[in-house]
Tab-separated table of C-alpha atoms in Angstrom:
chain	number	residue	atom	x	y	z
U	15	UNK	CA	4.489	2.438	5.845
U	16	UNK	CA	0.840	1.388	6.009
U	17	UNK	CA	0.990	0.623	9.717
U	18	UNK	CA	-1.832	2.049	11.793
U	19	UNK	CA	-4.290	-0.326	13.420
U	20	UNK	CA	-6.877	0.974	10.964
U	21	UNK	CA	-4.665	0.021	8.046
U	22	UNK	CA	-3.835	-3.360	9.564
U	23	UNK	CA	-7.520	-4.082	9.929
U	24	UNK	CA	-8.064	-3.023	6.322
U	25	UNK	CA	-5.348	-5.410	5.252
U	26	UNK	CA	-6.909	-8.267	7.219
U	27	UNK	CA	-10.379	-7.550	5.864
U	28	UNK	CA	-9.013	-7.289	2.342
U	29	UNK	CA	-7.208	-10.611	2.562
U	30	UNK	CA	-10.307	-12.356	3.866
U	31	UNK	CA	-12.501	-10.749	1.226
U	32	UNK	CA	-10.277	-11.741	-1.657
U	33	UNK	CA	-10.002	-15.257	-0.314
U	34	UNK	CA	-13.798	-15.471	-0.254
U	35	UNK	CA	-14.132	-14.238	-3.835
U	36	UNK	CA	-11.345	-15.469	-6.091
U	37	UNK	CA	-11.575	-13.575	-9.352
U	38	UNK	CA	-8.574	-14.971	-11.146
U	39	UNK	CA	-5.105	-13.726	-12.081
U	40	UNK	CA	-4.245	-10.060	-12.188
U	41	UNK	CA	-3.967	-7.613	-15.023
U	42	UNK	CA	-2.561	-7.818	-18.539
U	43	UNK	CA	0.460	-9.881	-19.518
U	44	UNK	CA	2.699	-6.848	-18.965
U	45	UNK	CA	1.179	-6.033	-15.603
U	46	UNK	CA	0.808	-9.352	-13.854
U	47	UNK	CA	2.133	-9.071	-10.285
U	48	UNK	CA	4.779	-11.661	-9.421
U	49	UNK	CA	4.353	-13.861	-6.364
U	50	UNK	CA	7.496	-13.499	-4.251
U	51	UNK	CA	6.409	-15.449	-1.180
U	52	UNK	CA	3.608	-17.087	0.740
U	53	UNK	CA	2.222	-16.042	4.122
U	54	UNK	CA	-1.268	-15.424	5.462
U	55	UNK	CA	-2.296	-12.111	7.110
U	56	UNK	CA	1.064	-10.584	6.243
U	57	UNK	CA	2.101	-6.930	5.900
U	58	UNK	CA	5.096	-6.699	3.543
U	59	UNK	CA	7.382	-3.679	3.261
U	60	UNK	CA	10.017	-2.723	0.685
U	61	UNK	CA	13.116	-0.510	0.777
U	62	UNK	CA	15.261	0.653	-2.146
U	63	UNK	CA	18.890	-0.526	-2.066
U	64	UNK	CA	22.137	1.167	-3.086
U	65	UNK	CA	22.415	-0.303	-6.598
U	66	UNK	CA	19.870	0.767	-9.249
U	67	UNK	CA	16.878	-1.563	-9.356
U	68	UNK	CA	17.736	-3.432	-6.138
U	69	UNK	CA	14.934	-3.642	-3.563
U	70	UNK	CA	14.777	-5.292	-0.143
U	71	UNK	CA	11.418	-6.852	0.787
U	72	UNK	CA	10.555	-8.293	4.193
U	73	UNK	CA	7.273	-9.846	5.281
U	74	UNK	CA	6.018	-11.580	8.387
U	75	UNK	CA	4.912	-15.210	8.346
U	76	UNK	CA	3.020	-15.509	11.629
U	77	UNK	CA	2.097	-19.137	11.005
U	78	UNK	CA	5.761	-20.155	11.015
U	79	UNK	CA	6.986	-17.472	13.469
U	80	UNK	CA	9.548	-16.208	10.970
U	81	UNK	CA	10.261	-13.212	8.790
U	82	UNK	CA	10.995	-13.856	5.131
U	83	UNK	CA	13.438	-11.716	3.174
U	84	UNK	CA	13.394	-11.287	-0.607
U	85	UNK	CA	15.816	-9.218	-2.669
U	86	UNK	CA	14.390	-8.155	-6.039
U	87	UNK	CA	16.759	-6.984	-8.771
U	88	UNK	CA	14.763	-5.231	-11.483
U	89	UNK	CA	14.116	-5.516	-14.356
U	90	UNK	CA	14.052	-9.233	-13.465
U	91	UNK	CA	10.970	-10.141	-11.361
U	92	UNK	CA	11.032	-12.500	-8.414
U	93	UNK	CA	13.553	-13.042	-5.635
U	94	UNK	CA	17.185	-12.949	-6.679
U	95	UNK	CA	18.109	-13.669	-3.065
U	96	UNK	CA	15.993	-14.891	-0.131
U	97	UNK	CA	16.396	-15.776	3.536
U	98	UNK	CA	14.307	-16.950	6.491
U	99	UNK	CA	14.798	-15.110	9.794
U	100	UNK	CA	13.322	-16.901	12.853
U	101	UNK	CA	11.403	-14.779	15.374
U	102	UNK	CA	11.271	-16.931	18.507
U	103	UNK	CA	10.486	-14.346	21.157
U	104	UNK	CA	8.360	-15.561	24.067
U	105	UNK	CA	5.899	-13.455	26.026
U	106	UNK	CA	5.420	-13.456	29.829
U	107	UNK	CA	3.049	-16.419	29.642
U	108	UNK	CA	5.550	-18.468	27.647
U	109	UNK	CA	3.532	-18.169	24.439
U	110	UNK	CA	5.444	-16.774	21.444
U	111	UNK	CA	4.959	-13.257	20.129
U	112	UNK	CA	3.984	-13.715	16.491
U	113	UNK	CA	5.872	-11.511	14.020
U	114	UNK	CA	4.103	-8.426	12.658
U	115	UNK	CA	5.137	-5.572	10.375
U	116	UNK	CA	8.868	-4.951	10.050
U	117	UNK	CA	11.067	-2.630	8.001
U	118	UNK	CA	14.529	-2.849	6.522
U	119	UNK	CA	16.446	0.370	7.174
U	120	UNK	CA	19.455	1.231	5.017
U	121	UNK	CA	22.259	3.580	6.010
U	122	UNK	CA	22.889	6.116	3.196
U	123	UNK	CA	26.608	5.396	3.583
U	124	UNK	CA	27.393	2.340	1.502
U	125	UNK	CA	28.779	-0.837	3.018
U	126	UNK	CA	26.832	-0.565	6.284
U	127	UNK	CA	24.666	-3.481	7.525
U	128	UNK	CA	21.042	-3.894	6.555
U	129	UNK	CA	18.894	-3.443	9.666
U	130	UNK	CA	15.568	-5.236	10.034
U	131	UNK	CA	13.551	-3.472	12.744
U	132	UNK	CA	10.371	-4.951	14.196
U	133	UNK	CA	8.259	-2.993	16.706
U	134	UNK	CA	6.362	-5.900	18.251
U	135	UNK	CA	2.723	-4.981	18.805
U	136	UNK	CA	1.560	-6.938	21.866
U	137	UNK	CA	4.483	-6.193	24.181
U	138	UNK	CA	5.448	-2.841	22.713
U	139	UNK	CA	9.063	-4.022	22.650
U	140	UNK	CA	11.196	-3.449	19.561
U	141	UNK	CA	13.585	-6.022	18.103
U	142	UNK	CA	16.327	-5.874	15.480
U	143	UNK	CA	18.181	-8.307	13.194
U	144	UNK	CA	21.135	-7.267	11.020
U	145	UNK	CA	22.810	-8.482	7.834
U	146	UNK	CA	26.398	-7.628	6.938
U	147	UNK	CA	26.369	-9.590	3.645
U	148	UNK	CA	23.580	-7.818	1.735
U	149	UNK	CA	20.760	-10.021	2.997
U	150	UNK	CA	22.338	-13.471	2.617
U	151	UNK	CA	22.455	-14.135	6.361
U	152	UNK	CA	20.867	-12.383	9.345
U	153	UNK	CA	21.733	-12.218	13.034
U	154	UNK	CA	19.305	-13.510	15.671
U	155	UNK	CA	16.822	-10.879	16.818
U	156	UNK	CA	17.859	-8.812	19.828
U	157	UNK	CA	15.676	-6.488	21.874
U	158	UNK	CA	16.482	-2.796	21.318
U	159	UNK	CA	13.673	-1.124	23.312
U	160	UNK	CA	11.208	-1.927	26.079
U	161	UNK	CA	7.735	-0.435	25.752
U	162	UNK	CA	4.004	-0.756	26.351
U	163	UNK	CA	0.991	-1.516	24.195
U	164	UNK	CA	0.596	0.615	21.093
U	165	UNK	CA	-2.087	1.300	18.496
U	166	UNK	CA	0.177	1.258	15.430
U	167	UNK	CA	3.741	1.406	14.165
U	168	UNK	CA	5.517	3.279	11.381
U	169	UNK	CA	8.707	3.017	9.334
U	170	UNK	CA	11.861	3.811	11.355
U	171	UNK	CA	14.489	6.299	10.156
U	172	UNK	CA	18.157	6.549	11.033
U	173	UNK	CA	19.165	9.282	13.425
U	174	UNK	CA	21.897	11.744	12.505
U	175	UNK	CA	24.641	9.692	14.163
U	176	UNK	CA	23.531	6.619	12.156
U	177	UNK	CA	24.167	4.450	15.197
U	178	UNK	CA	20.502	4.213	16.178
U	179	UNK	CA	17.140	4.303	14.481
U	180	UNK	CA	14.126	6.358	15.554
U	181	UNK	CA	10.882	4.374	15.642
U	182	UNK	CA	7.432	6.036	15.388
U	183	UNK	CA	4.492	4.395	17.156
U	184	UNK	CA	1.000	5.558	18.034
U	185	UNK	CA	-0.673	5.096	21.417
U	186	UNK	CA	-3.884	6.252	23.020
U	187	UNK	CA	-2.073	9.365	24.276
U	188	UNK	CA	-0.469	10.421	21.000
U	189	UNK	CA	2.583	9.832	18.829
U	190	UNK	CA	5.304	7.901	20.665
U	191	UNK	CA	8.941	8.030	19.538
U	192	UNK	CA	11.772	5.841	20.796
U	193	UNK	CA	15.187	4.819	19.514
U	194	UNK	CA	17.104	1.559	19.269
U	195	UNK	CA	20.059	2.472	21.443
U	196	UNK	CA	19.381	0.285	24.490
U	197	UNK	CA	17.314	-2.885	24.712
U	198	UNK	CA	16.277	-2.293	28.327
U	199	UNK	CA	15.434	1.402	27.982
U	200	UNK	CA	11.868	2.651	28.263
U	201	UNK	CA	12.842	6.220	27.285
U	202	UNK	CA	10.502	7.696	24.713
U	203	UNK	CA	8.853	10.951	23.708
U	204	UNK	CA	5.052	11.171	23.721
U	205	UNK	CA	3.634	13.937	21.520
U	206	UNK	CA	0.023	14.692	22.440
U	207	UNK	CA	-2.672	14.618	19.738
U	208	UNK	CA	-6.307	15.868	19.711
U	209	UNK	CA	-7.665	12.318	19.385
U	210	UNK	CA	-6.191	8.854	18.806
U	211	UNK	CA	-3.553	9.167	16.044
U	212	UNK	CA	-3.027	6.872	13.078
U	213	UNK	CA	-0.440	6.382	10.325
U	214	UNK	CA	2.742	7.647	12.031
U	215	UNK	CA	5.514	8.748	9.651
U	216	UNK	CA	9.033	10.149	10.040
U	217	UNK	CA	11.443	11.865	7.645
U	218	UNK	CA	14.867	13.418	7.949
U	219	UNK	CA	15.196	16.818	6.226
U	220	UNK	CA	18.030	19.326	5.865
U	221	UNK	CA	17.583	21.032	9.232
U	222	UNK	CA	16.061	18.296	11.378
U	223	UNK	CA	13.380	15.626	11.552
U	224	UNK	CA	9.670	15.789	10.656
U	225	UNK	CA	6.916	13.615	12.156
U	226	UNK	CA	3.308	13.307	10.949
U	227	UNK	CA	0.097	11.501	11.919
U	228	UNK	CA	-3.569	11.804	11.032
U	229	UNK	CA	-6.700	11.453	13.130
U	230	UNK	CA	-8.876	10.079	10.282
U	231	UNK	CA	-9.990	13.701	9.811
U	232	UNK	CA	-6.964	16.016	10.004
U	233	UNK	CA	-3.232	15.645	9.373
U	234	UNK	CA	-0.737	17.042	11.914
U	235	UNK	CA	3.028	17.497	11.999
U	236	UNK	CA	5.938	18.240	14.362
U	237	UNK	CA	9.499	19.383	13.688
U	238	UNK	CA	12.632	18.724	15.745
U	239	UNK	CA	15.717	20.806	14.815
U	240	UNK	CA	18.942	19.012	13.938
U	241	UNK	CA	21.005	18.081	16.968
U	242	UNK	CA	18.101	17.999	19.427
U	243	UNK	CA	17.371	14.801	21.410
U	244	UNK	CA	14.603	13.080	19.459
U	245	UNK	CA	13.236	11.040	22.375
U	246	UNK	CA	12.637	14.228	24.384
U	247	UNK	CA	9.155	15.660	23.787
U	248	UNK	CA	10.224	19.356	24.157
U	249	UNK	CA	12.512	18.975	21.120
U	250	UNK	CA	9.458	18.647	18.885
U	251	UNK	CA	7.770	21.912	19.837
U	252	UNK	CA	4.027	22.281	19.335
U	253	UNK	CA	1.790	20.251	17.086
U	254	UNK	CA	0.899	21.925	13.737
U	255	UNK	CA	-2.304	21.377	11.775
U	256	UNK	CA	-1.377	20.543	8.187
U	257	UNK	CA	-4.938	20.291	6.856
U	258	UNK	CA	-7.856	17.968	6.224
U	259	UNK	CA	-6.864	14.408	5.427
U	260	UNK	CA	-6.630	10.744	6.330
U	261	UNK	CA	-4.689	7.651	5.168
U	262	UNK	CA	-1.618	9.883	5.362
U	263	UNK	CA	1.863	8.758	4.412
U	264	UNK	CA	5.091	10.758	4.551
U	265	UNK	CA	8.683	10.053	3.532
U	266	UNK	CA	11.820	12.048	2.962
U	267	UNK	CA	15.250	11.981	1.309
U	268	UNK	CA	17.555	14.414	-0.414
U	269	UNK	CA	16.962	16.969	2.329
U	270	UNK	CA	13.215	17.248	1.790
U	271	UNK	CA	9.978	15.376	2.570
U	272	UNK	CA	6.589	14.781	0.956
U	273	UNK	CA	3.281	14.131	2.717
U	274	UNK	CA	0.407	12.489	0.812
U	275	UNK	CA	-3.138	12.020	2.076
U	276	UNK	CA	-6.737	11.498	1.029
U	277	UNK	CA	-8.673	14.685	1.626
U	278	UNK	CA	-12.259	13.418	1.729
U	279	UNK	CA	-12.063	9.733	2.511
U	280	UNK	CA	-12.768	7.347	-0.361
U	281	UNK	CA	-14.190	10.222	-2.403
U	282	UNK	CA	-10.757	11.772	-2.965
U	283	UNK	CA	-9.016	13.858	-4.043
U	284	UNK	CA	-5.535	12.576	-3.270
U	285	UNK	CA	-3.174	15.393	-2.291
U	286	UNK	CA	0.542	15.808	-1.708
U	287	UNK	CA	2.512	18.514	0.111
U	288	UNK	CA	6.239	19.261	0.106
U	289	UNK	CA	8.164	20.243	3.221
U	290	UNK	CA	9.022	23.926	3.028
U	291	UNK	CA	11.679	24.183	5.732
U	292	UNK	CA	9.378	25.124	8.614
U	293	UNK	CA	6.060	23.592	7.536
U	294	UNK	CA	4.418	21.715	4.700
U	295	UNK	CA	3.425	23.816	1.708
U	296	UNK	CA	0.009	23.984	0.016
U	297	UNK	CA	-1.464	20.783	-1.404
U	298	UNK	CA	-1.063	19.648	-4.996
U	299	UNK	CA	-3.781	17.334	-6.299
U	300	UNK	CA	-2.414	14.004	-7.486
U	301	UNK	CA	-5.794	12.879	-8.751
U	302	UNK	CA	-9.434	13.698	-8.138
U	303	UNK	CA	-10.409	10.078	-8.784
U	304	UNK	CA	-11.952	7.929	-6.096
U	305	UNK	CA	-9.500	5.727	-4.237
U	306	UNK	CA	-6.988	6.145	-1.461
U	307	UNK	CA	-3.308	6.845	-0.998
U	308	UNK	CA	-1.331	3.721	-0.180
U	309	UNK	CA	2.289	4.866	0.155
U	310	UNK	CA	4.874	7.463	-0.828
U	311	UNK	CA	8.602	7.018	-1.429
U	312	UNK	CA	11.299	9.634	-2.020
U	313	UNK	CA	14.532	8.950	-3.934
U	314	UNK	CA	17.940	10.054	-2.622
U	315	UNK	CA	17.739	13.071	-4.965
U	316	UNK	CA	14.394	14.112	-3.461
U	317	UNK	CA	11.996	12.872	-6.176
U	318	UNK	CA	8.680	11.532	-4.801
U	319	UNK	CA	6.660	8.604	-6.090
U	320	UNK	CA	3.122	7.891	-4.864
U	321	UNK	CA	1.256	4.613	-5.226
U	322	UNK	CA	-2.514	4.506	-4.791
U	323	UNK	CA	-5.632	2.618	-5.726
U	324	UNK	CA	-7.624	4.340	-8.484
U	325	UNK	CA	-11.103	2.832	-8.359
U	326	UNK	CA	-12.058	1.315	-11.707
U	327	UNK	CA	-8.517	1.369	-13.064
U	328	UNK	CA	-6.263	-0.492	-10.654
U	329	UNK	CA	-3.012	0.271	-8.889
U	330	UNK	CA	-1.513	3.577	-10.017
U	331	UNK	CA	1.895	5.203	-9.546
U	332	UNK	CA	2.448	8.943	-9.929
U	333	UNK	CA	5.531	11.156	-10.049
U	334	UNK	CA	5.824	14.917	-10.693
U	335	UNK	CA	6.773	16.328	-14.095
U	336	UNK	CA	9.010	19.346	-14.641
U	337	UNK	CA	6.113	21.664	-13.750
U	338	UNK	CA	5.306	19.857	-10.529
U	339	UNK	CA	2.156	18.243	-11.901
U	340	UNK	CA	1.681	14.573	-11.136
U	341	UNK	CA	1.669	12.136	-14.034
U	342	UNK	CA	-0.245	8.972	-13.084
U	343	UNK	CA	0.414	5.628	-14.713
U	344	UNK	CA	-1.492	2.385	-14.135
U	345	UNK	CA	0.900	-0.380	-13.077
U	346	UNK	CA	-1.661	-3.128	-12.341
U	347	UNK	CA	-5.016	-3.166	-14.130
U	348	UNK	CA	-6.832	-5.324	-11.583
U	349	UNK	CA	-9.338	-3.433	-9.436
U	350	UNK	CA	-8.842	-5.444	-6.259
U	351	UNK	CA	-8.773	-3.689	-2.892
U	352	UNK	CA	-5.088	-2.998	-2.257
U	353	UNK	CA	-5.332	-2.976	1.527
U	354	UNK	CA	-1.664	-2.759	2.461
U	355	UNK	CA	0.642	-1.488	-0.300
U	356	UNK	CA	4.231	-0.425	0.254
U	357	UNK	CA	6.428	1.165	-2.441
U	358	UNK	CA	10.085	2.022	-2.962
U	359	UNK	CA	11.606	4.144	-5.729
U	360	UNK	CA	15.143	5.010	-6.794
U	361	UNK	CA	16.933	7.689	-8.801
U	362	UNK	CA	17.388	5.363	-11.786
U	363	UNK	CA	13.597	5.302	-12.236
U	364	UNK	CA	13.125	1.777	-10.903
U	365	UNK	CA	10.327	1.207	-8.428
U	366	UNK	CA	8.659	-1.724	-6.713
U	367	UNK	CA	5.249	-2.050	-5.040
U	368	UNK	CA	4.417	-4.995	-2.760
U	369	UNK	CA	1.186	-6.090	-1.097
U	370	UNK	CA	-0.564	-9.209	0.282
U	371	UNK	CA	-3.074	-11.140	-1.792
U	372	UNK	CA	-4.847	-14.103	-0.216
U	373	UNK	CA	-1.998	-16.104	1.370
U	374	UNK	CA	0.682	-14.744	-0.958
U	375	UNK	CA	2.949	-11.723	-1.222
U	376	UNK	CA	3.004	-10.155	-4.675
U	377	UNK	CA	5.127	-7.459	-6.263
U	378	UNK	CA	4.895	-5.269	-9.354
U	379	UNK	CA	7.317	-2.746	-10.770
U	380	UNK	CA	6.123	0.791	-11.495
U	381	UNK	CA	6.272	0.434	-15.282
U	382	UNK	CA	3.126	1.719	-16.966
U	383	UNK	CA	0.864	-0.968	-18.411
U	384	UNK	CA	-0.648	0.147	-21.703
U	385	UNK	CA	-3.273	-2.121	-23.212
U	386	UNK	CA	-6.221	-0.313	-24.837
U	387	UNK	CA	-8.213	-3.546	-25.034
U	388	UNK	CA	-8.492	-3.701	-21.249
U	389	UNK	CA	-11.631	-2.280	-19.654
U	390	UNK	CA	-11.100	0.979	-17.798
U	391	UNK	CA	-14.509	2.251	-16.749
U	392	UNK	CA	-16.193	0.684	-13.721
U	393	UNK	CA	-19.703	0.766	-12.280
U	394	UNK	CA	-19.998	-0.935	-8.887
U	395	UNK	CA	-23.000	-2.396	-7.067
U	396	UNK	CA	-23.139	-3.746	-3.492
U	397	UNK	CA	-25.628	-6.361	-2.351
U	398	UNK	CA	-25.572	-8.675	0.693
U	399	UNK	CA	-22.073	-7.444	1.647
U	400	UNK	CA	-20.709	-8.277	-1.801
U	401	UNK	CA	-19.376	-5.550	-4.126
U	402	UNK	CA	-18.913	-6.215	-7.830
U	403	UNK	CA	-17.857	-3.871	-10.597
U	404	UNK	CA	-18.727	-4.032	-14.294
U	405	UNK	CA	-15.759	-2.831	-16.355
U	406	UNK	CA	-16.251	-1.421	-19.839
U	407	UNK	CA	-14.117	0.585	-22.244
U	408	UNK	CA	-13.410	4.097	-21.026
U	409	UNK	CA	-13.248	5.382	-24.619
U	410	UNK	CA	-15.665	5.081	-27.530
U	411	UNK	CA	-15.661	2.034	-29.832
U	412	UNK	CA	-16.057	2.185	-33.621
U	413	UNK	CA	-18.984	0.337	-35.270
U	414	UNK	CA	-17.935	-3.179	-36.224
U	415	UNK	CA	-15.045	-3.190	-33.741
U	416	UNK	CA	-14.651	-5.441	-30.701
U	417	UNK	CA	-14.792	-4.437	-27.041
U	418	UNK	CA	-14.233	-6.398	-23.833
U	419	UNK	CA	-16.406	-6.155	-20.722
U	420	UNK	CA	-15.674	-7.835	-17.409
U	421	UNK	CA	-16.698	-8.232	-13.784
U	422	UNK	CA	-14.488	-8.122	-10.688
U	423	UNK	CA	-14.815	-7.280	-7.013
U	424	UNK	CA	-14.685	-8.601	-3.486
U	425	UNK	CA	-16.905	-9.587	-0.589
U	426	UNK	CA	-18.768	-12.420	1.114
U	427	UNK	CA	-19.517	-14.880	-1.649
U	428	UNK	CA	-18.279	-16.776	-4.701
U	429	UNK	CA	-19.179	-15.876	-8.273
U	430	UNK	CA	-20.153	-19.010	-10.213
U	431	UNK	CA	-21.090	-17.429	-13.538
U	432	UNK	CA	-21.782	-14.072	-15.153
U	433	UNK	CA	-24.198	-13.469	-18.026
U	434	UNK	CA	-23.288	-10.410	-20.114
U	435	UNK	CA	-25.637	-8.641	-22.516
U	436	UNK	CA	-24.629	-5.960	-25.008
U	437	UNK	CA	-27.395	-4.854	-27.320
U	438	UNK	CA	-29.074	-8.017	-28.537
U	439	UNK	CA	-26.140	-10.352	-27.846
U	440	UNK	CA	-25.735	-12.560	-24.735
U	441	UNK	CA	-22.591	-14.327	-23.515
U	442	UNK	CA	-22.242	-16.374	-20.311
U	443	UNK	CA	-18.827	-16.918	-18.705
U	444	UNK	CA	-18.286	-19.515	-15.953
U	445	UNK	CA	-14.537	-19.065	-15.410
U	446	UNK	CA	-12.578	-16.329	-13.609
U	447	UNK	CA	-11.738	-13.671	-14.747
U	448	UNK	CA	-15.364	-13.195	-15.793
U	449	UNK	CA	-15.403	-11.369	-19.135
U	450	UNK	CA	-16.898	-11.340	-22.615
U	451	UNK	CA	-15.881	-9.979	-25.997
U	452	UNK	CA	-18.581	-8.258	-28.068
U	453	UNK	CA	-18.634	-6.641	-31.493
U	454	UNK	CA	-20.352	-3.259	-31.694
U	455	UNK	CA	-23.051	-3.527	-34.408
U	456	UNK	CA	-22.031	-2.100	-37.768
U	457	UNK	CA	-25.377	-0.325	-37.829
U	458	UNK	CA	-24.652	1.631	-34.637
U	459	UNK	CA	-24.514	5.386	-35.132
U	460	UNK	CA	-21.937	7.881	-33.930
U	461	UNK	CA	-22.795	9.046	-30.429
U	462	UNK	CA	-25.019	6.054	-29.674
U	463	UNK	CA	-24.800	4.583	-26.191
U	464	UNK	CA	-25.325	0.814	-26.071
U	465	UNK	CA	-26.491	-0.652	-22.780
U	466	UNK	CA	-24.360	-3.383	-21.186
U	467	UNK	CA	-25.587	-5.554	-18.315
U	468	UNK	CA	-23.931	-8.233	-16.228
U	469	UNK	CA	-25.938	-10.663	-14.117
U	470	UNK	CA	-23.685	-12.453	-11.623
U	471	UNK	CA	-24.793	-15.656	-9.885
U	472	UNK	CA	-23.460	-15.862	-6.330
U	473	UNK	CA	-23.099	-18.771	-3.919
U	474	UNK	CA	-21.946	-18.700	-0.276
U	475	UNK	CA	-22.265	-20.574	3.005
U	476	UNK	CA	-24.418	-18.051	4.860
U	477	UNK	CA	-27.910	-16.815	4.036
U	478	UNK	CA	-28.826	-15.915	1.417
U	479	UNK	CA	-26.825	-18.839	0.081
U	480	UNK	CA	-27.712	-18.104	-3.551
U	481	UNK	CA	-28.583	-14.795	-5.140
U	482	UNK	CA	-27.942	-12.736	-8.257
U	483	UNK	CA	-26.479	-9.269	-8.649
U	484	UNK	CA	-27.291	-7.075	-11.669
U	485	UNK	CA	-24.968	-4.309	-12.858
U	486	UNK	CA	-25.788	-1.933	-15.720
U	487	UNK	CA	-23.360	0.204	-17.695
U	488	UNK	CA	-22.874	1.294	-21.317
U	489	UNK	CA	-20.498	1.484	-24.267
U	490	UNK	CA	-20.211	4.663	-26.328
U	491	UNK	CA	-20.011	4.467	-30.120
U	492	UNK	CA	-17.471	6.574	-32.040
U	493	UNK	CA	-18.100	8.323	-35.334
U	494	UNK	CA	-16.216	7.541	-38.562
């Protein structure tokens, strides 16, 4: 989903930042993301399959001019099936178009081919490759639309006749919609927006099709009734203001749709709205924590799942309970910047999140990771374009008991060592992940707050080539 130019830039910046500051492997033993492939500057996507726990992942490998397919069959991690799909499309100058974001679209009627759809960014053309054997082999790419330059692309959805897919793209003039019915066609609908739109999304609902975008300030929607031509702008009526928001993501299934967005930028809160038949309903707060929405998926029975970064905790997945309140669960404890996360979720309760890290593609299921020894409170400090966070226990610690503190982050530089101080004790760690285990003094009293500091030594190629960064936090002492 995460497909606007703004998101793509975030993904690129994130990859570069994490490459510059390698802070070691992710999370606890139960929450370590699995590497499912290798590719630099990639934007992976994932789609739930027909069978419970089966997920189809595709990611672009621009360095090799191929797409790589991985089928994950939970609860087993890793690729149960994989394939390489060449993308050898040449531009007008004879230079190849390098593969970008692509999506696998699945027909809700079983036994139909898997369709890999790639809206190519530079030319604006859209290409498709199909698999009739559940991802074992794929046809050569064929062109299914001719278009112009675009700002961003979104996940396609199947039209009512299932013979074609509708592709959302954003341009300088607004939201642009085209289908995959004819490789030479330039027919498309342009839906005007107040300013340049980002994060285009589509969903099929009971009575038609919903489209959404955001302008980095407000979220807007359109609705086209069932049976209307979706590449004709009049079918979509007038644009509707949904509300304040950015980083929006919308998906639908089971006759309904859900739209998630960040209301106030990185300050949160994260909100979600359900399609009400004619418009989106009022927002429900997923969390008030700082972070941003990454993606939303909806199961065939209409149950939403939202994945997002929760600053200081890690990657979090939330679903509604019987009262409609969202129950968050941490699925990866690392507090890296998840710049391009895509998630899929099925009715059996299986889910898979994928994202790029350095030159790899990693995946994690949506199982909650519970480990009370892991730090879960973060204080961050930025200096010389480097941001580090000091993680301490989010709950109180009994006198005489142990507690772990650690440092993580991203930016322009390499951490060489971190010196931790808790009370009168000092521990220096020179190996990623940078952490230390302290014992709270037996003499500490209930309600005491013990200061914790971390002094990180940084090296890098540009000035200042060496500097230190000091972070201060605390650990609370329990009674008893």
